[in-house]
C-alpha cells in the first residue's frame, strides 16, 4: 500500500517483497563483477556502508570528492549494466508515485552490516533535482531519519523493512536524511545484511 510520508515522498510498503529473491540474485551478479567496497570519504574516513553500482554511471567518493562517473575509479572499469528488471521496477514505482517516464542511469547499491550507518546528508550530486530517487530496501530493517531542509531541523524516524520502496521526489528530494546504526540480526534472504538500491538519474 502507498503511504504519503511528506510532500513528494511516498512509501510503497512491501512493494518489492515478491521480487526480493530475483533482485538479490541480480545484486549478486552485479557485485560478482564489481565487489562491494568500503569507500574512503574526501575527509579520509572509511565508510561503514559498503557500496557498488550498476548502470551507465556510478556514484563514488575518493580524495577528489563525491561524484558520478562512467568508470569505477577503484578498478578503472565500467560499471556493470543495469539489469532490465531493476530499471523496470524503478520506473513502475516512480509511475505509481506520480513521476512519469523515470529513466534511471545509475543504481547505487548500499550494503549495511551491523553498526553501519549513514549520517545526515542531502543527495544533490544529480544534475536534474526534479527527477525523483527510488529506493528499495531488502533484508534487515533499518531506522531511517527523515529531516528538513537544514541540517539542524528536527528529524522523524521511519522504519524501513524488507521489500519497502520509497519514491523521493518533489520537495522531499532535497531533505536531509540518514540511516541509524544497523542492529545485528539474521534475515532469511540476506543474512546479516541490509541492502538498499537507489535508482537515480545522474545526468540529463
Ligand atoms: C538507504 N540511501 O537506505 C538510503 C536510501 C543514499 C541513501 O540515502 O544516499 O545512498 S535513499 C533515501 C533518500 C534519497 C533521496 C532523498 C531523500 C532520501 N530524502 O529527501 O529524504 O541506504
Ligand atoms: Fe541519500
XYZ file of C-alpha atoms and ligand atoms in Angstrom:
227
model
C 0.000 0.000 0.000
C 1.073 3.535 -0.717
C 1.578 5.848 2.202
C 2.500 9.503 1.779
C 5.399 10.444 4.054
C 5.713 14.125 3.138
C 5.057 16.210 0.047
C 6.653 14.296 -2.838
C 7.698 11.277 -0.745
C 5.697 8.056 -0.934
C 6.378 4.726 0.786
C 5.188 1.679 -1.126
C 5.308 -0.736 1.771
C 6.366 -4.311 0.918
C 6.193 -3.440 -2.779
C 9.400 -5.365 -3.640
C 8.713 -8.401 -1.450
C 7.570 -10.721 -4.198
C 10.579 -9.685 -6.295
C 13.126 -9.864 -3.494
C 14.662 -13.225 -4.451
C 15.170 -12.128 -8.037
C 16.506 -8.711 -7.013
C 19.044 -10.291 -4.642
C 20.206 -12.685 -7.369
C 20.818 -9.672 -9.595
C 22.629 -7.859 -6.762
C 24.912 -10.927 -6.502
C 25.568 -10.780 -10.241
C 26.456 -7.090 -10.111
C 28.664 -7.494 -7.049
C 30.431 -10.519 -8.565
C 31.642 -8.128 -11.284
C 32.104 -5.074 -9.082
C 32.574 -6.146 -5.453
C 31.148 -4.196 -2.511
C 33.764 -1.790 -1.328
C 34.068 0.486 1.721
C 34.938 3.796 0.108
C 37.102 6.462 1.687
C 35.484 9.880 2.015
C 37.281 13.054 0.970
C 37.873 13.589 4.696
C 39.792 10.295 4.888
C 37.154 8.192 6.673
C 36.287 4.655 5.646
C 32.533 4.430 5.116
C 30.771 1.834 7.266
C 28.394 1.162 4.359
C 29.882 -0.945 1.531
C 28.872 0.101 -1.991
C 28.747 -0.982 -5.593
C 26.886 0.439 -8.606
C 25.363 -0.625 -11.869
C 24.215 1.412 -14.832
C 25.796 3.949 -17.169
C 27.072 5.905 -14.186
C 28.031 5.075 -10.639
C 28.398 7.165 -7.517
C 31.576 7.012 -5.556
C 33.787 9.000 -3.304
C 37.530 9.378 -3.065
C 40.092 12.018 -2.161
C 38.808 14.201 -5.014
C 35.258 14.303 -3.734
C 31.865 12.775 -4.416
C 30.877 12.193 -7.999
C 29.109 10.183 -10.657
C 31.398 8.629 -13.209
C 31.300 6.137 -16.066
C 34.086 4.101 -14.532
C 34.831 2.876 -11.062
C 37.888 4.855 -10.048
C 38.966 1.944 -7.797
C 39.200 -0.557 -10.697
C 39.245 1.691 -13.775
C 36.419 -0.421 -15.245
C 32.939 0.491 -16.459
C 30.109 -0.334 -14.069
C 28.078 -3.480 -14.783
C 24.955 -2.801 -16.875
C 21.743 -2.051 -15.017
C 19.558 -5.190 -15.170
C 16.305 -4.575 -17.114
C 14.321 -5.833 -14.145
C 15.845 -3.083 -11.962
C 15.031 -0.338 -14.439
C 11.509 -1.651 -14.960
C 10.703 -1.851 -11.233
C 12.087 1.645 -10.583
C 10.021 3.041 -13.412
C 6.816 1.324 -12.257
C 7.249 2.652 -8.736
C 8.032 6.185 -9.875
C 4.865 5.989 -12.003
C 2.815 4.807 -9.031
C 4.067 7.820 -7.081
C 3.168 10.223 -9.891
C 6.555 10.692 -11.581
C 6.077 9.611 -15.199
C 8.840 8.359 -17.516
C 11.541 7.911 -14.887
C 14.606 6.523 -16.636
C 17.440 5.931 -14.168
C 21.016 5.950 -15.490
C 22.603 4.968 -12.163
C 21.851 2.467 -9.422
C 23.848 2.738 -6.208
C 23.720 -0.406 -4.079
C 24.463 0.043 -0.382
C 25.232 -2.904 1.892
C 24.855 -2.354 5.641
C 26.480 -4.642 8.196
C 25.689 -4.425 11.928
C 26.649 -0.954 13.174
C 26.833 0.533 9.656
C 25.142 3.910 9.300
C 24.730 6.869 7.008
C 24.967 10.254 8.699
C 22.535 13.031 7.764
C 23.140 14.241 4.230
C 21.389 15.522 1.114
C 21.549 13.836 -2.290
C 22.320 16.687 -4.647
C 25.055 15.427 -6.965
C 22.472 14.752 -9.687
C 22.034 17.267 -12.497
C 18.244 17.481 -12.518
C 16.876 17.595 -9.000
C 13.319 17.447 -10.365
C 13.928 13.757 -11.086
C 12.977 11.524 -8.157
C 15.098 8.878 -6.466
C 13.577 5.429 -5.983
C 14.954 3.383 -3.083
C 14.406 -0.323 -2.436
C 15.170 -1.866 0.965
C 15.996 -5.568 1.283
C 16.916 -7.702 4.277
C 17.349 -6.455 7.833
C 15.221 -3.476 8.892
C 16.748 -0.057 9.499
C 15.680 3.169 11.127
C 15.608 5.932 8.549
C 15.950 9.551 9.667
C 13.912 11.976 7.634
C 14.836 15.589 8.264
C 14.138 19.001 6.844
C 15.955 21.327 4.507
C 18.569 22.412 7.042
C 20.914 20.014 8.775
C 19.735 21.123 12.204
C 15.997 20.616 11.517
C 14.102 18.044 13.581
C 14.033 14.519 12.116
C 11.301 11.897 12.020
C 12.189 8.229 12.343
C 10.745 5.788 9.851
C 11.345 2.034 9.977
C 12.297 0.692 6.553
C 11.721 -3.030 6.232
C 12.341 -5.818 3.749
C 10.622 -5.025 0.459
C 9.768 -1.398 1.219
C 10.184 1.005 -1.687
C 10.265 4.772 -1.244
C 9.965 7.314 -4.032
C 11.631 10.588 -3.071
C 10.575 13.435 -5.303
C 9.277 16.982 -5.328
C 10.328 18.965 -2.278
C 11.308 15.753 -0.429
C 14.101 15.166 -2.889
C 16.338 17.591 -1.016
C 15.597 16.747 2.593
C 18.397 15.774 4.923
C 18.274 12.075 5.694
C 20.309 9.250 7.174
C 20.273 5.689 8.494
C 20.864 4.888 12.173
C 23.404 2.150 13.021
C 22.054 -1.210 11.831
C 21.034 -3.594 14.584
C 22.515 -7.087 14.241
C 20.177 -9.828 13.076
C 19.746 -12.598 10.548
C 17.370 -12.236 7.635
C 16.332 -15.404 5.747
C 17.210 -13.889 2.360
C 20.126 -11.544 3.069
C 21.722 -12.992 6.209
C 23.454 -10.427 8.406
C 22.953 -7.522 5.983
C 20.597 -4.824 4.857
C 20.759 -3.817 1.186
C 19.424 -0.635 -0.295
C 19.194 0.025 -4.024
C 18.790 3.651 -5.089
C 17.797 4.412 -8.641
C 18.890 7.804 -9.841
C 19.050 9.975 -12.910
C 22.553 11.391 -12.583
C 22.703 13.323 -15.871
C 20.101 14.893 -18.136
C 19.479 3.992 2.257
N 20.399 5.711 0.891
O 18.568 3.483 2.873
C 19.259 5.381 1.691
C 18.005 5.378 0.889
C 21.987 7.197 -0.133
C 20.882 6.955 0.823
O 20.446 7.887 1.460
O 22.266 8.374 -0.411
O 22.565 6.219 -0.622
S 17.752 6.776 -0.239
C 16.974 7.968 0.756
C 16.712 9.336 0.158
C 17.139 9.703 -1.092
C 16.868 10.971 -1.585
C 16.173 11.912 -0.821
C 15.767 11.532 0.432
C 16.027 10.262 0.931
N 15.077 12.454 1.227
O 14.797 13.608 0.772
O 14.782 12.150 2.388
O 20.584 3.446 2.069
Fe 20.957 9.751 0.485
